[in-house]
Amino acid sequence: MKDDCLFCKIIKGEIPSEKVYEDEFVLAFRDINPAAPIHILVIPKKHIDSLAGLENEDKEYVWKIHEAMNKIAEQENFKEDGFRVIVNCGKDAGQEVMHLHYHLLAGQKMGDKIV
Ligand code: 5GP
Ligand code: ZN
């Protein structure tokens, strides 16, 4: 964990969050400024700066994040309707919090795709 990292503080419980899912590897909580009716952030319980900072030893976290997103989609009842996953990486993508996080968006028909 990194002392000055917002999401590490959320993992440690130093900053409150609305938790949706948690296991040994992953924490998921609602985004404070939702961009869709359902907007959940899914993060590894290890400080990794960004997708660009992933190492081979992190692969279990990556799998567990994907597994968690499927569990959350079932738990929150949007697996059938679908969802969008976004990872902002670095400055051109507008990454604001430098702790790897997956945006899980659901609950509406999404806007235009850019890819
Ligand atoms: P980024 O722009 O880095 O991809 O996404 C950071 C996200 O974190 C934003 O969607 C922002 O709303 C969210 N966020 C920032 N601070 C907090 C906070 O203190 N609590 C929660 N739940 N979300 C936050
Ligand atoms: Zn962190």
Short mmCIF file of N, CA and C and ligand atoms in Angstrom, two decimals:
data_model
loop_
_atom_site.label_atom_id
_atom_site.label_comp_id
_atom_site.label_asym_id
_atom_site.label_seq_id
_atom_site.Cartn_x
_atom_site.Cartn_y
_atom_site.Cartn_z
N MET A 1 0.84 -1.21 0.00
CA MET A 1 0.00 0.00 0.00
C MET A 1 0.88 1.26 0.00
N LYS A 2 0.30 2.34 -0.56
CA LYS A 2 1.05 3.59 -0.66
C LYS A 2 0.35 4.63 0.21
N ASP A 3 1.11 5.27 1.09
CA ASP A 3 0.50 6.15 2.11
C ASP A 3 -0.31 7.29 1.52
N ASP A 4 0.18 7.88 0.41
CA ASP A 4 -0.50 9.07 -0.10
C ASP A 4 -1.46 8.73 -1.24
N CYS A 5 -1.89 7.48 -1.34
CA CYS A 5 -2.78 7.08 -2.43
C CYS A 5 -4.23 7.00 -1.93
N LEU A 6 -5.11 7.71 -2.63
CA LEU A 6 -6.52 7.76 -2.24
C LEU A 6 -7.15 6.37 -2.17
N PHE A 7 -6.91 5.54 -3.19
CA PHE A 7 -7.57 4.23 -3.20
C PHE A 7 -6.94 3.27 -2.18
N CYS A 8 -5.64 3.41 -1.89
CA CYS A 8 -5.06 2.62 -0.78
C CYS A 8 -5.72 3.02 0.53
N LYS A 9 -6.02 4.30 0.69
CA LYS A 9 -6.71 4.76 1.92
C LYS A 9 -8.11 4.17 1.99
N ILE A 10 -8.78 4.05 0.86
CA ILE A 10 -10.11 3.43 0.84
C ILE A 10 -9.99 1.95 1.22
N ILE A 11 -8.98 1.26 0.69
CA ILE A 11 -8.77 -0.16 1.03
C ILE A 11 -8.54 -0.30 2.54
N LYS A 12 -7.74 0.62 3.10
CA LYS A 12 -7.43 0.54 4.54
C LYS A 12 -8.58 1.02 5.42
N GLY A 13 -9.63 1.58 4.79
CA GLY A 13 -10.78 2.06 5.56
C GLY A 13 -10.56 3.44 6.15
N GLU A 14 -9.49 4.12 5.72
CA GLU A 14 -9.21 5.47 6.24
C GLU A 14 -10.13 6.50 5.59
N ILE A 15 -10.62 6.17 4.40
CA ILE A 15 -11.62 7.01 3.72
C ILE A 15 -12.82 6.10 3.46
N PRO A 16 -14.03 6.57 3.82
CA PRO A 16 -15.20 5.69 3.64
C PRO A 16 -15.56 5.49 2.18
N SER A 17 -16.17 4.36 1.90
CA SER A 17 -16.66 4.10 0.54
C SER A 17 -17.89 3.21 0.64
N GLU A 18 -18.68 3.23 -0.42
CA GLU A 18 -19.87 2.38 -0.47
C GLU A 18 -19.47 1.06 -1.15
N LYS A 19 -19.11 0.09 -0.35
CA LYS A 19 -18.60 -1.18 -0.87
C LYS A 19 -19.68 -2.00 -1.55
N VAL A 20 -19.30 -2.62 -2.66
CA VAL A 20 -20.22 -3.47 -3.41
C VAL A 20 -19.75 -4.93 -3.35
N TYR A 21 -18.44 -5.10 -3.31
CA TYR A 21 -17.87 -6.45 -3.35
C TYR A 21 -16.45 -6.39 -2.77
N GLU A 22 -16.07 -7.48 -2.11
CA GLU A 22 -14.70 -7.54 -1.58
C GLU A 22 -14.27 -8.99 -1.48
N ASP A 23 -13.03 -9.27 -1.83
CA ASP A 23 -12.43 -10.56 -1.52
C ASP A 23 -10.96 -10.30 -1.16
N GLU A 24 -10.18 -11.36 -1.15
CA GLU A 24 -8.79 -11.23 -0.71
C GLU A 24 -7.97 -10.33 -1.65
N PHE A 25 -8.33 -10.30 -2.93
CA PHE A 25 -7.53 -9.60 -3.94
C PHE A 25 -8.14 -8.28 -4.41
N VAL A 26 -9.45 -8.14 -4.25
CA VAL A 26 -10.19 -7.08 -4.95
C VAL A 26 -11.12 -6.34 -4.00
N LEU A 27 -11.26 -5.03 -4.25
CA LEU A 27 -12.31 -4.24 -3.59
C LEU A 27 -13.09 -3.52 -4.69
N ALA A 28 -14.41 -3.48 -4.55
CA ALA A 28 -15.25 -2.73 -5.49
C ALA A 28 -16.17 -1.82 -4.70
N PHE A 29 -16.29 -0.58 -5.16
CA PHE A 29 -17.11 0.41 -4.45
C PHE A 29 -17.70 1.39 -5.46
N ARG A 30 -18.76 2.07 -5.06
CA ARG A 30 -19.44 2.99 -5.99
C ARG A 30 -18.62 4.26 -6.21
N ASP A 31 -18.58 4.69 -7.47
CA ASP A 31 -17.87 5.94 -7.81
C ASP A 31 -18.61 7.11 -7.16
N ILE A 32 -17.86 8.05 -6.63
CA ILE A 32 -18.43 9.20 -5.93
C ILE A 32 -19.15 10.15 -6.91
N ASN A 33 -18.79 10.07 -8.17
CA ASN A 33 -19.37 10.96 -9.19
C ASN A 33 -19.82 10.12 -10.38
N PRO A 34 -20.94 9.39 -10.21
CA PRO A 34 -21.30 8.37 -11.21
C PRO A 34 -21.58 8.93 -12.59
N ALA A 35 -21.08 8.23 -13.61
CA ALA A 35 -21.28 8.61 -15.01
C ALA A 35 -22.39 7.77 -15.65
N ALA A 36 -23.00 6.87 -14.88
CA ALA A 36 -24.11 6.03 -15.36
C ALA A 36 -24.91 5.65 -14.12
N PRO A 37 -26.14 5.12 -14.29
CA PRO A 37 -26.93 4.75 -13.10
C PRO A 37 -26.18 3.80 -12.17
N ILE A 38 -25.40 2.89 -12.74
CA ILE A 38 -24.51 2.05 -11.93
C ILE A 38 -23.09 2.34 -12.38
N HIS A 39 -22.25 2.79 -11.46
CA HIS A 39 -20.85 3.12 -11.76
C HIS A 39 -20.01 2.64 -10.57
N ILE A 40 -19.34 1.54 -10.80
CA ILE A 40 -18.58 0.88 -9.74
C ILE A 40 -17.10 0.89 -10.12
N LEU A 41 -16.24 1.13 -9.15
CA LEU A 41 -14.79 1.06 -9.37
C LEU A 41 -14.29 -0.25 -8.79
N VAL A 42 -13.54 -0.98 -9.57
CA VAL A 42 -13.01 -2.28 -9.13
C VAL A 42 -11.49 -2.15 -9.10
N ILE A 43 -10.91 -2.40 -7.93
CA ILE A 43 -9.47 -2.14 -7.76
C ILE A 43 -8.76 -3.33 -7.11
N PRO A 44 -7.48 -3.50 -7.44
CA PRO A 44 -6.70 -4.53 -6.75
C PRO A 44 -6.35 -4.05 -5.33
N LYS A 45 -6.29 -4.99 -4.39
CA LYS A 45 -5.88 -4.66 -3.02
C LYS A 45 -4.36 -4.66 -2.91
N LYS A 46 -3.74 -4.10 -3.93
CA LYS A 46 -2.29 -3.92 -3.95
C LYS A 46 -2.07 -2.64 -4.73
N HIS A 47 -1.14 -1.81 -4.29
CA HIS A 47 -0.92 -0.58 -5.04
C HIS A 47 -0.18 -0.87 -6.35
N ILE A 48 -0.90 -0.67 -7.45
CA ILE A 48 -0.32 -0.74 -8.80
C ILE A 48 -0.71 0.58 -9.45
N ASP A 49 0.25 1.36 -9.93
CA ASP A 49 -0.04 2.72 -10.42
C ASP A 49 -1.08 2.76 -11.52
N SER A 50 -0.93 1.88 -12.50
CA SER A 50 -1.82 1.93 -13.66
C SER A 50 -1.67 0.63 -14.42
N LEU A 51 -2.47 0.49 -15.46
CA LEU A 51 -2.37 -0.71 -16.30
C LEU A 51 -0.95 -0.84 -16.87
N ALA A 52 -0.33 0.32 -17.12
CA ALA A 52 1.03 0.31 -17.67
C ALA A 52 2.06 -0.18 -16.66
N GLY A 53 1.68 -0.20 -15.38
CA GLY A 53 2.62 -0.64 -14.35
C GLY A 53 2.47 -2.10 -13.97
N LEU A 54 1.62 -2.84 -14.69
CA LEU A 54 1.40 -4.25 -14.35
C LEU A 54 2.66 -5.08 -14.57
N GLU A 55 2.90 -5.99 -13.64
CA GLU A 55 4.03 -6.92 -13.74
C GLU A 55 3.48 -8.34 -13.82
N ASN A 56 4.32 -9.24 -14.24
CA ASN A 56 3.92 -10.65 -14.33
C ASN A 56 3.36 -11.17 -13.00
N GLU A 57 3.95 -10.72 -11.91
CA GLU A 57 3.51 -11.21 -10.59
C GLU A 57 2.10 -10.72 -10.22
N ASP A 58 1.56 -9.77 -11.00
CA ASP A 58 0.23 -9.22 -10.71
C ASP A 58 -0.89 -9.98 -11.41
N LYS A 59 -0.53 -11.05 -12.15
CA LYS A 59 -1.56 -11.62 -13.01
C LYS A 59 -2.76 -12.18 -12.26
N GLU A 60 -2.54 -12.63 -11.03
CA GLU A 60 -3.69 -13.15 -10.27
C GLU A 60 -4.66 -12.01 -9.94
N TYR A 61 -4.12 -10.82 -9.69
CA TYR A 61 -5.00 -9.66 -9.45
C TYR A 61 -5.84 -9.36 -10.68
N VAL A 62 -5.22 -9.44 -11.84
CA VAL A 62 -5.95 -9.11 -13.08
C VAL A 62 -7.10 -10.10 -13.28
N TRP A 63 -6.81 -11.37 -13.10
CA TRP A 63 -7.88 -12.37 -13.22
C TRP A 63 -8.96 -12.12 -12.17
N LYS A 64 -8.57 -11.89 -10.93
CA LYS A 64 -9.54 -11.71 -9.85
C LYS A 64 -10.42 -10.48 -10.09
N ILE A 65 -9.85 -9.43 -10.69
CA ILE A 65 -10.66 -8.25 -11.03
C ILE A 65 -11.73 -8.64 -12.05
N HIS A 66 -11.35 -9.41 -13.05
CA HIS A 66 -12.32 -9.83 -14.08
C HIS A 66 -13.37 -10.76 -13.50
N GLU A 67 -12.92 -11.67 -12.65
CA GLU A 67 -13.87 -12.57 -11.99
C GLU A 67 -14.85 -11.75 -11.13
N ALA A 68 -14.33 -10.76 -10.41
CA ALA A 68 -15.16 -9.93 -9.54
C ALA A 68 -16.19 -9.15 -10.36
N MET A 69 -15.79 -8.65 -11.54
CA MET A 69 -16.74 -7.89 -12.35
C MET A 69 -17.92 -8.77 -12.76
N ASN A 70 -17.65 -10.01 -13.09
CA ASN A 70 -18.75 -10.93 -13.42
C ASN A 70 -19.62 -11.23 -12.20
N LYS A 71 -18.99 -11.41 -11.06
CA LYS A 71 -19.78 -11.65 -9.84
C LYS A 71 -20.66 -10.44 -9.51
N ILE A 72 -20.09 -9.25 -9.66
CA ILE A 72 -20.84 -8.02 -9.36
C ILE A 72 -22.00 -7.88 -10.35
N ALA A 73 -21.74 -8.19 -11.62
CA ALA A 73 -22.80 -8.08 -12.64
C ALA A 73 -23.97 -9.00 -12.28
N GLU A 74 -23.68 -10.16 -11.74
CA GLU A 74 -24.75 -11.06 -11.30
C GLU A 74 -25.42 -10.52 -10.05
N GLN A 75 -24.60 -10.16 -9.08
CA GLN A 75 -25.11 -9.66 -7.79
C GLN A 75 -26.00 -8.43 -7.97
N GLU A 76 -25.61 -7.53 -8.87
CA GLU A 76 -26.35 -6.27 -9.05
C GLU A 76 -27.35 -6.35 -10.21
N ASN A 77 -27.47 -7.55 -10.77
CA ASN A 77 -28.52 -7.83 -11.77
C ASN A 77 -28.38 -7.07 -13.09
N PHE A 78 -27.14 -6.89 -13.57
CA PHE A 78 -27.01 -6.29 -14.90
C PHE A 78 -26.21 -7.16 -15.87
N LYS A 79 -25.98 -8.40 -15.50
CA LYS A 79 -25.17 -9.26 -16.37
C LYS A 79 -25.88 -9.52 -17.70
N GLU A 80 -27.18 -9.72 -17.63
CA GLU A 80 -27.93 -10.04 -18.85
C GLU A 80 -28.04 -8.80 -19.76
N ASP A 81 -28.31 -7.64 -19.18
CA ASP A 81 -28.47 -6.43 -19.99
C ASP A 81 -27.14 -5.93 -20.54
N GLY A 82 -26.06 -6.19 -19.83
CA GLY A 82 -24.74 -5.80 -20.32
C GLY A 82 -24.15 -4.65 -19.54
N PHE A 83 -22.90 -4.40 -19.82
CA PHE A 83 -22.16 -3.37 -19.09
C PHE A 83 -20.95 -2.96 -19.90
N ARG A 84 -20.35 -1.85 -19.49
CA ARG A 84 -19.14 -1.36 -20.15
C ARG A 84 -18.03 -1.25 -19.12
N VAL A 85 -16.82 -1.61 -19.55
CA VAL A 85 -15.65 -1.55 -18.67
C VAL A 85 -14.64 -0.58 -19.28
N ILE A 86 -14.18 0.35 -18.48
CA ILE A 86 -13.20 1.34 -18.97
C ILE A 86 -12.02 1.39 -18.01
N VAL A 87 -10.83 1.38 -18.57
CA VAL A 87 -9.61 1.62 -17.77
C VAL A 87 -8.88 2.80 -18.39
N ASN A 88 -8.79 3.88 -17.66
CA ASN A 88 -7.99 5.01 -18.12
C ASN A 88 -6.55 4.77 -17.70
N CYS A 89 -5.64 4.92 -18.65
CA CYS A 89 -4.23 4.67 -18.36
C CYS A 89 -3.39 5.86 -18.81
N GLY A 90 -2.86 6.59 -17.82
CA GLY A 90 -1.95 7.69 -18.15
C GLY A 90 -2.66 8.99 -18.51
N LYS A 91 -1.87 9.99 -18.85
CA LYS A 91 -2.40 11.35 -18.95
C LYS A 91 -3.30 11.57 -20.15
N ASP A 92 -2.99 10.98 -21.30
CA ASP A 92 -3.87 11.19 -22.45
C ASP A 92 -5.26 10.58 -22.23
N ALA A 93 -5.34 9.56 -21.41
CA ALA A 93 -6.64 8.95 -21.10
C ALA A 93 -7.34 9.68 -19.95
N GLY A 94 -6.64 10.60 -19.32
CA GLY A 94 -7.22 11.37 -18.22
C GLY A 94 -7.25 10.63 -16.89
N GLN A 95 -6.34 9.69 -16.70
CA GLN A 95 -6.30 8.97 -15.41
C GLN A 95 -6.00 9.96 -14.29
N GLU A 96 -6.91 10.03 -13.31
CA GLU A 96 -6.74 10.99 -12.21
C GLU A 96 -6.19 10.33 -10.95
N VAL A 97 -6.65 9.12 -10.69
CA VAL A 97 -6.17 8.42 -9.49
C VAL A 97 -5.17 7.36 -9.94
N MET A 98 -3.93 7.49 -9.45
CA MET A 98 -2.85 6.60 -9.90
C MET A 98 -2.80 5.33 -9.06
N HIS A 99 -3.93 4.63 -9.05
CA HIS A 99 -4.02 3.26 -8.50
C HIS A 99 -4.94 2.55 -9.48
N LEU A 100 -4.43 1.52 -10.11
CA LEU A 100 -5.18 0.81 -11.16
C LEU A 100 -6.65 0.63 -10.76
N HIS A 101 -7.56 1.03 -11.64
CA HIS A 101 -8.99 0.84 -11.37
C HIS A 101 -9.75 0.62 -12.66
N TYR A 102 -10.74 -0.25 -12.56
CA TYR A 102 -11.63 -0.56 -13.67
C TYR A 102 -12.96 0.11 -13.40
N HIS A 103 -13.42 0.94 -14.34
CA HIS A 103 -14.76 1.53 -14.23
C HIS A 103 -15.75 0.52 -14.79
N LEU A 104 -16.74 0.15 -13.99
CA LEU A 104 -17.79 -0.78 -14.41
C LEU A 104 -19.08 0.04 -14.50
N LEU A 105 -19.56 0.20 -15.74
CA LEU A 105 -20.72 1.07 -15.99
C LEU A 105 -21.89 0.25 -16.49
N ALA A 106 -23.08 0.51 -15.94
CA ALA A 106 -24.26 -0.26 -16.33
C ALA A 106 -25.51 0.51 -15.97
N GLY A 107 -26.66 -0.08 -16.36
CA GLY A 107 -27.95 0.48 -15.96
C GLY A 107 -28.57 1.41 -16.98
N GLN A 108 -27.95 1.52 -18.14
CA GLN A 108 -28.52 2.33 -19.22
C GLN A 108 -27.90 1.87 -20.53
N LYS A 109 -28.54 2.24 -21.65
CA LYS A 109 -27.91 2.03 -22.94
C LYS A 109 -26.78 3.04 -23.02
N MET A 110 -25.55 2.57 -23.28
CA MET A 110 -24.39 3.46 -23.26
C MET A 110 -24.36 4.35 -24.51
N GLY A 111 -23.65 5.46 -24.39
CA GLY A 111 -23.51 6.38 -25.52
C GLY A 111 -22.61 5.79 -26.60
N ASP A 112 -22.30 6.63 -27.56
CA ASP A 112 -21.52 6.17 -28.71
C ASP A 112 -20.21 5.56 -28.27
N LYS A 113 -19.84 4.52 -28.96
CA LYS A 113 -18.55 3.91 -28.71
C LYS A 113 -17.47 4.74 -29.41
N ILE A 114 -16.31 4.83 -28.82
CA ILE A 114 -15.22 5.51 -29.52
C ILE A 114 -14.23 4.50 -30.08
N VAL A 115 -14.42 3.25 -29.75
CA VAL A 115 -13.62 2.19 -30.39
C VAL A 115 -14.55 1.08 -30.84
P1 5GP B 1 -9.95 8.13 -13.40
O1 5GP B 1 -10.29 9.48 -13.95
O2 5GP B 1 -8.65 8.13 -12.65
O3 5GP B 1 -10.06 7.02 -14.39
O4 5GP B 1 -11.11 7.80 -12.35
C1 5GP B 1 -11.07 8.16 -11.02
C2 5GP B 1 -12.48 7.99 -10.49
O5 5GP B 1 -12.45 8.01 -9.08
C3 5GP B 1 -13.45 9.10 -10.93
O6 5GP B 1 -14.55 8.53 -11.63
C4 5GP B 1 -13.88 9.75 -9.61
O7 5GP B 1 -15.24 10.13 -9.61
C5 5GP B 1 -13.59 8.66 -8.60
N1 5GP B 1 -13.28 9.15 -7.27
C6 5GP B 1 -12.39 10.14 -6.97
N2 5GP B 1 -12.31 10.30 -5.64
C7 5GP B 1 -13.16 9.36 -5.08
C8 5GP B 1 -13.51 9.06 -3.72
O8 5GP B 1 -13.02 9.64 -2.74
N3 5GP B 1 -14.43 8.07 -3.55
C9 5GP B 1 -14.99 7.40 -4.60
N4 5GP B 1 -15.90 6.44 -4.32
N5 5GP B 1 -14.67 7.67 -5.89
C10 5GP B 1 -13.78 8.66 -6.11
ZN ZN B 2 -2.87 2.81 -4.09
#
